[in-house]
XYZ file of C-alpha atoms in Angstrom:
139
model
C 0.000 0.000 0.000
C 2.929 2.559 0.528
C 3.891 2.035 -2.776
C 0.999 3.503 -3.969
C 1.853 6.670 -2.341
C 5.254 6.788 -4.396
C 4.970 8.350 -8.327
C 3.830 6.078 -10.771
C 6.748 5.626 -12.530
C 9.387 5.203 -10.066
C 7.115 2.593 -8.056
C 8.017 -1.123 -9.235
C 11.994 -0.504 -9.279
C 11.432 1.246 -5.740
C 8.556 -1.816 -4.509
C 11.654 -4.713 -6.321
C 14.549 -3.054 -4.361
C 12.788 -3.002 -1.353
C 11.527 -6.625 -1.406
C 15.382 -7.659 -3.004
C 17.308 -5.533 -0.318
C 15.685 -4.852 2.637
C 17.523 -6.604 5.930
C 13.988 -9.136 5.955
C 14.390 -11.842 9.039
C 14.322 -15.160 7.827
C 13.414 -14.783 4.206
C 15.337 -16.256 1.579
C 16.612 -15.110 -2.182
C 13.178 -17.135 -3.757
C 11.012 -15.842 -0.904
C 12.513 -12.490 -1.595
C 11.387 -12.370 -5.477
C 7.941 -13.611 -4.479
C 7.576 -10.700 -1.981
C 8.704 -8.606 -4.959
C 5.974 -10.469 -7.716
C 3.308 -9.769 -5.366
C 4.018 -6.229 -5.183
C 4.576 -5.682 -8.701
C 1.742 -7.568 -9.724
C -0.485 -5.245 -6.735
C 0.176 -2.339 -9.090
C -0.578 -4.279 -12.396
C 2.733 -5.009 -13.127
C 2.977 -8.359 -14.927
C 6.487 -7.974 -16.417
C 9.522 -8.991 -14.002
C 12.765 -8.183 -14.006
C 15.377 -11.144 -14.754
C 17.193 -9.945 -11.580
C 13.704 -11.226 -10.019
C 13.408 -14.310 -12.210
C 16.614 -15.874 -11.753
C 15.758 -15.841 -7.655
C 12.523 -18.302 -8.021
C 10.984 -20.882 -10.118
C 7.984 -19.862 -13.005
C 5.628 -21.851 -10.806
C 6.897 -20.084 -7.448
C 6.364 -16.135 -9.742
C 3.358 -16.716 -10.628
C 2.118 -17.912 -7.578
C 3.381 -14.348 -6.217
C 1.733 -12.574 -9.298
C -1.759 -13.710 -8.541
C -1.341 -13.134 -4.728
C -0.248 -9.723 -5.740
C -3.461 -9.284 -7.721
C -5.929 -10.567 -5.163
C -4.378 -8.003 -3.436
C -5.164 -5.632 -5.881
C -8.544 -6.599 -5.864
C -8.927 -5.729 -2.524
C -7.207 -2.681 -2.388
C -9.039 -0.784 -4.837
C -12.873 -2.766 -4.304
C -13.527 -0.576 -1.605
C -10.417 1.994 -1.392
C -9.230 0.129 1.787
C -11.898 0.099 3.510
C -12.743 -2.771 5.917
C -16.352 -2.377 5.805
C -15.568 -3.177 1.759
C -14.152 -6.198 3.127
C -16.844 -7.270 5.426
C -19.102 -7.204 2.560
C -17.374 -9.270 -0.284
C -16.242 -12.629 -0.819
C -13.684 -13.856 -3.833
C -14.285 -17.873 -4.238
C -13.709 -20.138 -6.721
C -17.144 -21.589 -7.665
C -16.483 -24.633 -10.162
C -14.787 -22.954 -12.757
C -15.336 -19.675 -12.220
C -13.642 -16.944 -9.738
C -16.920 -15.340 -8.433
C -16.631 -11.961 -6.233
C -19.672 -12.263 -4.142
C -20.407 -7.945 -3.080
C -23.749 -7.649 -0.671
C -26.621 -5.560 -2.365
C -25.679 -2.393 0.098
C -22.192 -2.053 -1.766
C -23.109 -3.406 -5.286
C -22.097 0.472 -6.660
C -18.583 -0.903 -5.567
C -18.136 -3.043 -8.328
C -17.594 -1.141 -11.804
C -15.316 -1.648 -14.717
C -12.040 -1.607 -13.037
C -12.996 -4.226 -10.336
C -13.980 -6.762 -13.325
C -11.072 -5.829 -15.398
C -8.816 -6.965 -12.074
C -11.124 -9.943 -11.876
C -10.927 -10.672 -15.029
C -7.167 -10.889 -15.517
C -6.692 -12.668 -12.100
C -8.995 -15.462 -13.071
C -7.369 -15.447 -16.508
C -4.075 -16.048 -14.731
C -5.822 -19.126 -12.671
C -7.068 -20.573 -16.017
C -10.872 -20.019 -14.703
C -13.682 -17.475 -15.850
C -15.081 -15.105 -13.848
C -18.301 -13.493 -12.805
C -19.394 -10.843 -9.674
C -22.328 -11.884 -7.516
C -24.618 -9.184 -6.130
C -25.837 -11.182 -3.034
C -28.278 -10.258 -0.074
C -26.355 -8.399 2.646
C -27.222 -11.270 5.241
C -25.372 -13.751 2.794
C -22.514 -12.545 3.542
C -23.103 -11.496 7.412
């Protein structure tokens, strides 16, 4: 979330060098580039750095990437809010990533929350859809 307070394009080279270099407590080179995927992948950045690459395995990246955008997801449904939270649900129904948002908070959900659905559930080989559910469903 800090990084979002840092200009645009300075704030995936300042997120990487911070995840790569910052005296961490029992986190390792791989664990370090994953920290680093999830952060770049929080602000939409797919593309990583081979300096990132050569610390972790494809399988363990991507794993980071769609952390990163779940994250992302959250961050911006409700700008941080954890009432936004209380009210929504991401689940994987069958094949489908399905945001469940309670009828109160349905004006949450516009264009950009289904574009970051979208590509996370593209990234977990599933479709997508958003569920406008009774409040109590979710209570």
């Amino acid at each position: 979330l800090a990084a979002m307070q840092i200009e645009p394009n300075i704030r995936q080279p300042q997120a990487i060098n911070w995840a790569l270099h910052k005296r961490w407590v029992g986190i390792n080179g791989m664990e370090r580039a994953m920290l680093a995927a999830a952060i770049s992948a929080n602000g939409n950045q797919l593309n990583l750095p081979a300096r990132v690459r050569a610390l972790a395995s494809e399988e363990a990246l991507e794993e980071a990437v769609r952390w990163g955008l779940a994250l992302r997801i959250a961050r911006r449904l409700g700008a941080q809010s954890r009432r936004s939270l209380e009210v929504s649900r991401l689940v994987v129904e069958d094949t489908a990533l399905v945001l469940k948002l309670a009828q109160s908070h349905a004006a949450l959900c516009g264009q950009s929350t289904e574009k970051d659905i979208k590509l996370l559930a593209g990234r977990l080989g599933l479709g997508w859809r958003v569920d406008i559910v009774p409040d109590a469903e979710l209570a």
